[in-house]
Coordinates of C-alpha atoms in Angstrom, one line a residue:
X119 CA -28.0 -4.6 9.9
X120 CA -26.3 -2.2 12.2
X121 CA -24.0 0.4 10.8
X122 CA -20.3 0.7 11.8
X123 CA -19.4 3.7 13.9
X124 CA -20.2 6.8 11.8
X125 CA -16.8 8.4 12.7
X126 CA -15.1 5.5 10.9
X127 CA -16.7 6.6 7.7
X128 CA -15.2 10.2 8.1
X129 CA -11.8 8.7 8.8
X130 CA -12.1 6.5 5.7
X131 CA -13.1 9.4 3.5
X132 CA -10.1 11.4 4.7
X133 CA -7.7 8.6 4.0
X134 CA -9.3 7.8 0.6
X135 CA -9.0 11.5 -0.5
X136 CA -5.5 12.0 0.8
X137 CA -4.1 8.6 0.0
X138 CA -2.0 8.6 3.2
X139 CA -2.7 7.7 6.8
X140 CA -0.3 10.3 8.3
X141 CA -1.9 13.1 6.2
X142 CA -5.4 11.9 7.3
X143 CA -4.3 11.9 11.0
X144 CA -3.0 15.5 10.7
X145 CA -6.3 16.5 9.1
X146 CA -8.4 14.9 11.8
X147 CA -6.1 15.9 14.6
X148 CA -5.6 12.3 15.8
X149 CA -2.7 9.8 15.8
X150 CA -1.8 7.7 12.8
X151 CA -2.5 4.6 15.0
X152 CA -6.0 5.8 15.7
X153 CA -6.7 6.2 12.0
X154 CA -5.3 2.7 11.2
X155 CA -7.5 1.2 13.9
X156 CA -10.6 3.0 12.6
X157 CA -9.9 1.6 9.1
X158 CA -9.4 -1.9 10.4
X159 CA -12.6 -1.7 12.3
X160 CA -14.6 -0.4 9.3
X161 CA -13.2 -3.1 7.0
X162 CA -13.8 -5.9 9.5
X163 CA -17.4 -4.7 10.0
X164 CA -18.1 -4.5 6.3
X165 CA -16.2 -7.7 5.5
X166 CA -14.5 -6.1 2.4
X167 CA -11.1 -4.6 1.7
X168 CA -11.3 -0.9 1.0
X169 CA -7.7 0.2 0.6
X170 CA -4.5 -1.5 -0.5
X171 CA -0.9 -0.4 -0.4
X172 CA 0.7 0.8 -3.7
X173 CA 4.2 2.1 -3.1
X174 CA 3.9 4.8 -0.5
X175 CA 0.3 5.5 -1.2
X176 CA -3.0 3.8 -0.2
X177 CA -5.3 3.3 -3.2
X178 CA -8.9 2.3 -3.3
X179 CA -10.2 -1.1 -4.2
X180 CA -13.3 -1.4 -6.3
X181 CA -15.4 -1.7 -3.1
X182 CA -13.5 1.3 -1.7
X183 CA -14.3 3.5 -4.7
X184 CA -18.0 2.7 -4.4
X185 CA -18.0 3.5 -0.7
X186 CA -15.9 6.6 -1.1
X187 CA -18.2 8.1 -3.7
X188 CA -21.3 7.7 -1.4
X189 CA -19.6 8.7 1.8
X190 CA -18.1 11.9 0.2
X191 CA -21.5 12.7 -1.2
X192 CA -23.2 12.2 2.2
X193 CA -20.6 14.4 4.0
X194 CA -21.2 17.2 1.5
X195 CA -25.0 16.8 1.8
X196 CA -24.8 17.1 5.6
X197 CA -22.5 20.1 5.3
X198 CA -24.9 21.7 2.9
X199 CA -27.9 21.1 5.1
X200 CA -26.1 22.7 8.1
X201 CA -25.1 25.7 5.9
X202 CA -28.7 26.1 4.7
X203 CA -30.0 26.1 8.3
X204 CA -27.5 28.7 9.3
X205 CA -28.1 30.9 6.3
X206 CA -31.9 30.8 6.8
X207 CA -31.5 32.5 10.2
X208 CA -28.7 34.9 9.4
X209 CA -29.0 38.5 10.5
X210 CA -27.3 41.4 8.7
X211 CA -24.9 42.0 11.6
X212 CA -23.9 38.4 11.6
X213 CA -22.5 38.3 8.0
X214 CA -18.8 37.5 8.0
X215 CA -16.3 38.7 5.3
X216 CA -13.5 36.6 4.0
X217 CA -10.7 37.4 1.5
X218 CA -9.3 34.4 -0.3
X219 CA -6.1 34.4 -2.4
X220 CA -5.8 31.9 -5.2
X221 CA -3.0 31.3 -7.7
X222 CA -3.4 33.2 -11.0
X223 CA -2.8 30.1 -13.0
X224 CA -4.5 27.9 -15.6
X225 CA -6.6 24.9 -14.6
X226 CA -8.5 26.1 -11.6
X227 CA -12.0 25.5 -12.8
X228 CA -12.3 22.7 -10.2
X229 CA -11.7 25.3 -7.5
X230 CA -14.0 27.9 -9.0
X231 CA -16.8 25.4 -9.0
X232 CA -16.3 24.6 -5.3
X233 CA -16.2 28.3 -4.4
X234 CA -19.5 29.0 -6.1
X235 CA -21.1 26.1 -4.3
X236 CA -19.8 27.4 -1.1
X237 CA -21.2 30.8 -1.7
X238 CA -24.6 29.4 -2.7
X239 CA -24.9 27.4 0.6
X240 CA -23.2 29.9 3.0
X241 CA -25.1 33.1 2.7
X242 CA -23.7 34.3 6.0
X243 CA -20.2 34.5 4.5
X244 CA -19.3 37.2 1.9
X245 CA -16.3 36.0 -0.1
X246 CA -13.8 38.2 -1.9
X247 CA -11.4 36.3 -4.2
X248 CA -8.1 37.8 -5.3
X249 CA -5.2 36.3 -7.3
X250 CA -1.5 36.3 -6.5
X251 CA 1.3 35.0 -8.7
X252 CA 2.8 32.9 -5.9
X253 CA 2.8 32.2 -2.1
X254 CA 5.8 34.6 -1.5
X255 CA 3.9 37.6 -2.7
X256 CA 0.6 37.2 -0.8
X257 CA -0.3 40.3 1.1
X258 CA -1.4 38.8 4.5
X259 CA -2.6 42.2 5.6
X260 CA -5.6 41.9 3.4
X261 CA -5.8 38.1 3.0
X262 CA -7.5 35.7 5.4
X263 CA -6.9 32.4 3.6
X264 CA -4.9 31.4 0.6
X265 CA -4.9 28.4 -1.8
X266 CA -1.3 27.8 -2.7
X267 CA 0.3 25.6 -5.3
X268 CA 3.7 24.1 -4.6
X269 CA 5.1 22.5 -1.4
X270 CA 4.0 23.0 2.2
X271 CA 5.0 26.5 3.4
X272 CA 7.7 27.1 5.9
X273 CA 7.0 27.3 9.7
X274 CA 4.8 30.2 10.8
X275 CA 1.8 29.2 8.8
X276 CA -0.9 26.6 9.3
X277 CA -1.6 24.5 6.2
X278 CA -3.7 21.6 5.0
X279 CA -3.5 19.5 1.9
X280 CA -6.4 20.6 -0.4
X281 CA -5.9 18.6 -3.5
X282 CA -3.4 15.7 -3.7
X283 CA -2.4 15.7 -7.3
X284 CA -1.7 12.5 -9.3
X285 CA -0.3 13.0 -12.7
X286 CA -0.8 11.0 -15.9
X287 CA 0.1 11.7 -19.6
X288 CA -2.4 13.8 -21.6
X289 CA -2.2 14.7 -25.3
X290 CA -4.2 15.7 -28.3
X291 CA -6.3 12.9 -29.9
X292 CA -4.3 13.3 -33.1
X293 CA -1.3 11.7 -31.4
X294 CA -3.2 8.5 -31.1
X295 CA -3.3 8.2 -34.9
X296 CA -0.7 7.7 -37.6
X297 CA 2.7 5.9 -37.9
X298 CA 3.8 7.3 -34.5
X299 CA 0.6 6.7 -32.6
X300 CA 0.9 6.4 -28.9
X301 CA 0.1 2.8 -28.1
X302 CA 2.9 1.8 -25.7
X303 CA 5.2 3.7 -23.3
X304 CA 8.1 3.2 -25.7
X305 CA 6.2 5.3 -28.3
X306 CA 6.9 8.4 -26.2
X307 CA 10.4 8.4 -27.7
X308 CA 8.9 9.8 -30.9
X309 CA 7.2 12.7 -29.2
X310 CA 8.2 15.9 -27.3
X311 CA 7.6 15.6 -23.6
X312 CA 6.2 19.0 -22.4
X313 CA 7.1 20.1 -18.8
X314 CA 7.0 23.0 -16.4
X315 CA 10.1 21.9 -14.4
X316 CA 13.6 20.5 -15.0
X317 CA 12.2 17.1 -16.1
X318 CA 12.0 15.5 -12.6
X319 CA 8.2 14.8 -12.9
X320 CA 8.6 13.1 -16.2
X321 CA 11.5 11.0 -14.9
X322 CA 9.4 9.9 -12.0
X323 CA 6.5 8.8 -14.3
X324 CA 8.9 7.0 -16.7
X325 CA 10.5 5.2 -13.9
X326 CA 7.2 3.9 -12.6
X327 CA 6.1 3.0 -16.1
X328 CA 9.3 1.2 -16.9
X329 CA 10.1 3.6 -19.7
X330 CA 13.4 4.9 -21.0
X331 CA 14.8 8.1 -19.5
X332 CA 15.8 10.8 -21.9
X333 CA 17.5 14.2 -22.1
X334 CA 15.2 17.2 -21.5
X335 CA 16.4 19.7 -24.1
X336 CA 12.9 20.9 -25.2
X337 CA 11.7 24.3 -24.0
X338 CA 10.3 24.2 -20.6
X339 CA 7.2 26.4 -19.8
X340 CA 7.0 28.2 -16.5
X341 CA 3.2 28.6 -17.1
X342 CA 1.4 25.3 -16.8
X343 CA -1.4 26.8 -19.0
X344 CA 1.1 27.0 -21.9
X345 CA 2.0 23.4 -21.3
X346 CA -1.6 22.2 -21.7
X347 CA -2.2 24.5 -24.7
X348 CA 0.8 23.0 -26.4
X349 CA -0.5 19.5 -25.6
X350 CA -4.0 20.3 -27.0
X351 CA -2.4 21.7 -30.2
X352 CA -0.6 18.4 -30.8
X353 CA 3.0 19.7 -30.0
X354 CA 3.7 17.0 -27.5
X355 CA 2.6 15.1 -24.4
X356 CA 2.1 16.7 -21.0
X357 CA 1.6 15.4 -17.5
X358 CA -1.6 16.6 -15.9
X359 CA -4.2 15.8 -13.2
X360 CA -7.7 14.4 -14.0
X361 CA -9.3 17.1 -11.9
X362 CA -7.3 20.0 -13.3
X363 CA -7.9 18.8 -16.9
X364 CA -11.4 17.4 -16.4
X365 CA -13.1 19.9 -18.8
X366 CA -10.6 19.3 -21.6
X367 CA -10.8 15.5 -21.1
X368 CA -14.6 15.6 -21.1
X369 CA -14.7 17.7 -24.3
X370 CA -12.2 15.5 -26.1
X371 CA -9.6 18.2 -26.5
X372 CA -7.2 16.0 -24.4
X373 CA -7.0 12.2 -24.0
X374 CA -5.1 9.9 -21.7
X375 CA -3.0 7.5 -23.7
X376 CA -1.9 5.6 -20.6
X377 CA -3.6 4.9 -17.3
X378 CA -0.6 5.0 -14.9
X379 CA -0.6 8.0 -12.6
X380 CA 2.1 9.1 -10.1
X381 CA 2.0 11.5 -7.1
X382 CA 2.9 15.0 -8.2
X383 CA 5.9 16.8 -6.7
X384 CA 3.7 19.8 -6.0
X385 CA 0.1 20.0 -4.6
X386 CA -2.6 22.5 -3.7
X387 CA -2.8 23.6 0.0
X388 CA -5.0 25.8 2.1
X389 CA -2.8 28.2 4.1
X390 CA -3.4 30.7 6.8
X391 CA -2.0 31.9 10.1
X392 CA -2.8 29.9 13.3
X393 CA -4.8 32.7 14.7
X394 CA -6.9 33.1 11.6
X395 CA -7.7 29.4 11.5
X396 CA -9.6 29.8 14.8
X397 CA -12.2 31.9 13.1
X398 CA -15.4 29.8 12.4
X399 CA -15.9 31.2 9.0
X400 CA -12.3 30.4 7.9
X401 CA -12.7 26.9 9.3
X402 CA -15.9 26.5 7.4
X403 CA -14.3 27.4 4.1
X404 CA -11.3 25.2 4.7
X405 CA -13.5 22.2 5.5
X406 CA -15.6 22.9 2.4
X407 CA -12.7 23.1 0.0
X408 CA -10.9 20.1 1.5
X409 CA -14.0 17.9 1.8
X410 CA -16.1 18.9 -1.2
X411 CA -15.8 16.2 -3.9
X412 CA -14.4 17.2 -7.3
X413 CA -17.1 18.1 -9.8

């Protein structure tokens, strides 16, 4: 059986990861129409539906999830093989140095894992990682590339969506037991909703879940790490991302009482100047961070 065009798999992986045709088109530097046509061609060739519309997002079908897993793995393997070949023939004077700024916030183990993998497979690039409290305080005189959390930066910077966050409630396992156990969305009325904003994100989730809105008089934490620590200690329910909270979920310190997830108001972005992006080593790191599947 002949394979569909290989480029259509790359297009599919981008849409599957970003959940949006326009975002994938920006990433691939093509038109949204070209992306849609590639998806139609791939689905027609395979004879299965891979993505379905859910609100403003495109979500994977069961078949789509199977294909996405293997395609993302294949892309990473190819990228790793290319990096190994380059590293094997690297000369001392060909080593490139990069300084990457990352947010000094909780929940970046997913990013740390990707960075170590990148350094293992790209010996020709020496990476220095620094932390800054926010995008506005990044010193671009010593920073080549930044991972920023929030909204896309204003004009003057090139940016690319790195990790599109979808949020779902998380809490301590102890909140699943007792008279006020979380079994239905209405049970949230008996528990404190922990948040790091003015309550907009919780309102968005409750609206999608058909739950009842409420006043947000509880203390709000500016540090997301404090939100998750409070959730782990049983003081309430937080909204978090499966990737950011992967370790706590795997270890059982946090559980997901409900399955519904909604797009976050803020996301992670790779940011740099237009001139810096033209450097091959910068582009390599951007592609790695954006394309490497979550651990």
